[in-house]
Short mmCIF file of C-alpha atoms in Angstrom, two decimals:
data_model
loop_
_atom_site.label_atom_id
_atom_site.label_comp_id
_atom_site.label_asym_id
_atom_site.label_seq_id
_atom_site.Cartn_x
_atom_site.Cartn_y
_atom_site.Cartn_z
CA ILE A 6 26.37 -20.65 166.42
CA ILE A 7 28.83 -23.57 166.46
CA GLY A 8 31.56 -21.29 167.83
CA PHE A 9 29.27 -20.24 170.66
CA TRP A 10 28.69 -23.86 171.74
CA LEU A 11 32.35 -24.86 171.29
CA GLY A 12 33.41 -21.87 173.39
CA ARG A 13 31.35 -23.18 176.29
CA PHE A 14 33.50 -26.34 176.51
CA ARG A 15 36.95 -24.83 176.25
CA PRO A 16 39.17 -24.67 179.33
CA ALA A 17 39.20 -21.57 181.49
CA PRO A 18 41.85 -19.01 180.49
CA ASP A 19 43.19 -19.01 184.06
CA PRO A 20 42.97 -22.57 185.36
CA ILE A 21 42.69 -23.14 189.08
CA LYS A 22 45.98 -24.34 190.55
CA ASN A 23 45.74 -27.68 192.29
CA ASP A 24 48.26 -28.12 195.11
CA ASP A 25 47.94 -31.94 194.95
CA SER A 26 48.83 -32.35 198.61
CA GLU A 27 46.00 -34.75 199.48
CA PRO A 28 46.73 -38.49 199.59
CA PRO A 29 46.30 -40.09 196.16
CA THR A 30 42.91 -41.60 195.39
CA ARG A 31 42.39 -45.30 194.76
CA ARG A 32 41.63 -44.47 191.12
CA ARG A 33 44.95 -42.66 190.74
CA ILE A 34 46.88 -45.54 192.30
CA ALA A 35 45.06 -48.00 190.04
CA LEU A 36 45.90 -45.84 187.03
CA ALA A 37 49.57 -45.76 188.05
CA ASN A 38 49.64 -49.55 188.36
CA ALA A 39 47.86 -49.94 185.01
CA MET A 40 50.44 -47.65 183.40
CA ASP A 41 53.20 -49.82 184.89
CA ILE A 42 51.64 -52.90 183.29
CA TYR A 43 51.17 -51.06 179.99
CA THR A 44 54.81 -49.95 180.05
CA PHE A 45 55.92 -53.54 180.61
CA VAL A 46 53.74 -54.86 177.77
CA PHE A 47 54.99 -52.18 175.38
CA ALA A 48 58.65 -52.78 176.33
CA PHE A 49 58.17 -56.55 176.06
CA ILE A 50 56.76 -56.23 172.53
CA ILE A 51 59.78 -54.16 171.50
CA VAL A 52 62.23 -56.64 173.06
CA ALA A 53 60.42 -59.62 171.50
CA LEU A 54 60.54 -57.98 168.07
CA LEU A 55 64.24 -57.24 168.45
CA LEU A 56 64.95 -60.81 169.54
CA ALA A 57 62.95 -62.13 166.59
CA ARG A 58 65.27 -60.19 164.30
CA VAL A 59 68.18 -62.25 165.65
CA ASP A 60 66.18 -65.51 165.27
CA LEU A 61 65.25 -66.01 168.93
CA ASP A 62 61.57 -66.95 169.01
CA LEU A 63 60.28 -66.48 172.56
CA SER A 64 57.11 -68.45 171.85
CA ALA A 65 59.20 -71.57 171.12
CA ASN A 66 61.64 -71.19 174.02
CA ARG A 67 59.97 -71.13 177.46
CA ALA A 68 63.23 -70.59 179.36
CA ALA A 69 64.13 -67.59 177.22
CA LEU A 70 60.63 -66.16 177.69
CA ILE A 71 60.90 -66.43 181.49
CA ALA A 72 64.40 -64.91 181.43
CA VAL A 73 63.27 -61.98 179.29
CA ASP A 74 60.18 -61.42 181.48
CA LEU A 75 62.25 -61.42 184.67
CA ALA A 76 65.07 -59.27 183.28
CA LEU A 77 62.79 -56.70 181.67
CA SER A 78 60.48 -56.38 184.66
CA PHE A 79 63.47 -56.18 187.02
CA ALA A 80 65.00 -53.39 184.92
CA LEU A 81 61.73 -51.45 184.70
CA PHE A 82 60.52 -51.82 188.29
CA VAL A 83 63.64 -52.28 190.43
CA LEU A 84 66.77 -51.10 188.65
CA ILE A 85 65.52 -47.89 187.02
CA PRO A 86 63.38 -46.78 190.01
CA GLY A 87 66.28 -47.63 192.34
CA LEU A 88 68.45 -45.13 190.50
CA ARG A 89 65.85 -42.36 190.74
CA LYS A 90 65.70 -40.00 193.70
CA ASP A 91 61.99 -40.65 194.26
CA LYS A 92 62.18 -44.43 193.56
CA ALA A 93 59.12 -44.29 191.28
CA GLY A 94 58.67 -46.73 188.42
CA PRO A 95 57.46 -45.57 185.00
CA GLY A 96 53.69 -45.74 185.63
CA ILE A 97 53.96 -44.43 189.16
CA ALA A 98 56.09 -41.51 187.99
CA ALA A 99 53.66 -40.79 185.14
CA ALA A 100 50.84 -40.47 187.69
CA ASN A 101 53.01 -38.12 189.80
CA LEU A 102 53.19 -40.56 192.68
CA VAL A 103 56.10 -41.61 194.88
CA PRO A 104 56.45 -44.81 196.94
CA LEU A 105 57.43 -43.89 200.51
CA THR A 106 58.33 -46.12 203.42
CA VAL A 107 55.59 -46.21 206.03
CA PRO A 108 57.79 -45.85 209.11
CA GLY A 109 60.00 -42.89 208.36
CA GLU A 110 58.35 -41.43 205.24
CA ARG A 111 61.46 -41.75 203.06
CA PRO A 112 61.54 -42.94 199.43
CA ALA A 113 61.25 -46.72 199.17
CA GLY A 114 64.57 -48.54 199.41
CA TRP A 115 65.99 -51.32 197.26
CA ILE A 116 64.44 -54.05 199.43
CA ALA A 117 60.99 -52.48 199.16
CA LEU A 118 61.36 -52.17 195.39
CA LEU A 119 62.46 -55.81 195.21
CA ILE A 120 59.47 -56.98 197.28
CA ARG A 121 57.05 -54.93 195.17
CA TRP A 122 58.58 -56.39 191.98
CA ALA A 123 58.64 -59.99 193.22
CA LEU A 124 54.99 -60.07 194.27
CA TRP A 125 53.71 -59.16 190.81
CA TRP A 126 56.32 -59.99 188.22
CA ILE A 127 57.70 -63.35 189.37
CA PRO A 128 54.23 -64.99 189.27
CA TYR A 129 53.64 -63.42 185.86
CA SER A 130 56.99 -64.62 184.52
CA PHE A 131 56.35 -68.24 185.48
CA PHE A 132 52.57 -68.55 185.14
CA GLY A 133 51.60 -65.85 182.64
CA VAL A 134 48.80 -63.33 182.41
CA PRO A 135 46.30 -65.26 184.60
CA ALA A 136 48.78 -65.10 187.50
CA LEU A 137 49.31 -61.36 187.00
CA LEU A 138 45.55 -60.77 186.89
CA ALA A 139 45.12 -62.80 190.08
CA VAL A 140 47.80 -60.98 192.07
CA VAL A 141 46.66 -57.58 190.82
CA ALA A 142 43.06 -58.43 191.76
CA ILE A 143 44.08 -59.59 195.25
CA ASP A 144 46.18 -56.43 195.67
CA ALA A 145 43.25 -54.28 194.56
CA ILE A 146 40.74 -56.04 196.83
CA VAL A 147 42.99 -55.53 199.86
CA ALA A 148 43.58 -51.88 198.92
CA LEU A 149 39.82 -51.29 198.55
CA ALA A 150 39.15 -52.82 201.96
CA ARG A 151 41.72 -50.70 203.79
CA LYS A 152 41.31 -47.03 204.70
CA ASP A 153 44.99 -46.30 204.02
CA ARG A 154 44.62 -47.56 200.40
CA ARG A 155 47.55 -49.99 200.75
CA GLY A 156 47.45 -53.31 198.92
CA ILE A 157 49.36 -56.50 199.67
CA ARG A 158 52.50 -55.24 197.90
CA SER A 159 52.52 -52.02 199.88
CA ILE A 160 51.86 -53.80 203.17
CA LEU A 161 54.62 -56.38 202.69
CA ALA A 162 57.09 -53.81 201.32
CA ARG A 163 56.09 -51.38 204.10
CA THR A 164 55.39 -48.57 201.63
CA ARG A 165 52.59 -46.20 200.73
CA PHE A 166 51.99 -43.87 197.82
CA ALA A 167 52.32 -40.12 198.17
CA THR A 168 51.85 -37.42 195.57
CA ARG A 169 54.83 -35.76 193.95
CA ALA A 170 53.83 -32.46 195.60
CA GLU A 171 53.82 -34.09 199.05
CA PHE A 172 57.22 -35.66 198.37
CA ASP A 173 58.69 -32.38 197.13
CA ALA A 174 57.38 -30.56 200.21
CA MET A 175 58.94 -33.22 202.45
CA THR A 176 62.35 -33.01 200.75
CA VAL A 177 62.37 -29.21 200.97
CA SER A 178 61.48 -29.23 204.68
CA ARG A 179 63.88 -32.08 205.54
CA PRO A 180 67.62 -31.32 205.46
CA SER A 181 69.61 -33.73 203.28
#
């Protein structure tokens, strides 16, 4: 009897293929941004623990804390994405999204990555979690109010999110 009921909830043996060519939903974009923040927090904890092993206490040294915040966030959200073909940061890539420039539909450039980083991570580095919550909330409110789902960061950086499938289709159809 238990097997009968468990069998009702198992996945189909032949799942339906999803082409993922529609624009990403607000929920998916929010999830990608949340995964970016989670990645930063996780990486920061690791770096803080490593620095504590060499007797550098970030809680006692405000300048070191700001420097670590800026360097780590820059590496995660500008440097590493800038070296990738699709220019996606860790959370964005995990959600199978790609930041594209609005005029031209190409992967976001270094300047766009820098703008996107500066609008979230510089306020966080200097003013802490309340500043990050404020800028994320403002970004989300603007994105919810707009039909194109673009927040302040995307507007100022002149980018939008596309799905990985849409990006792959564009790169195949466009000669390099």
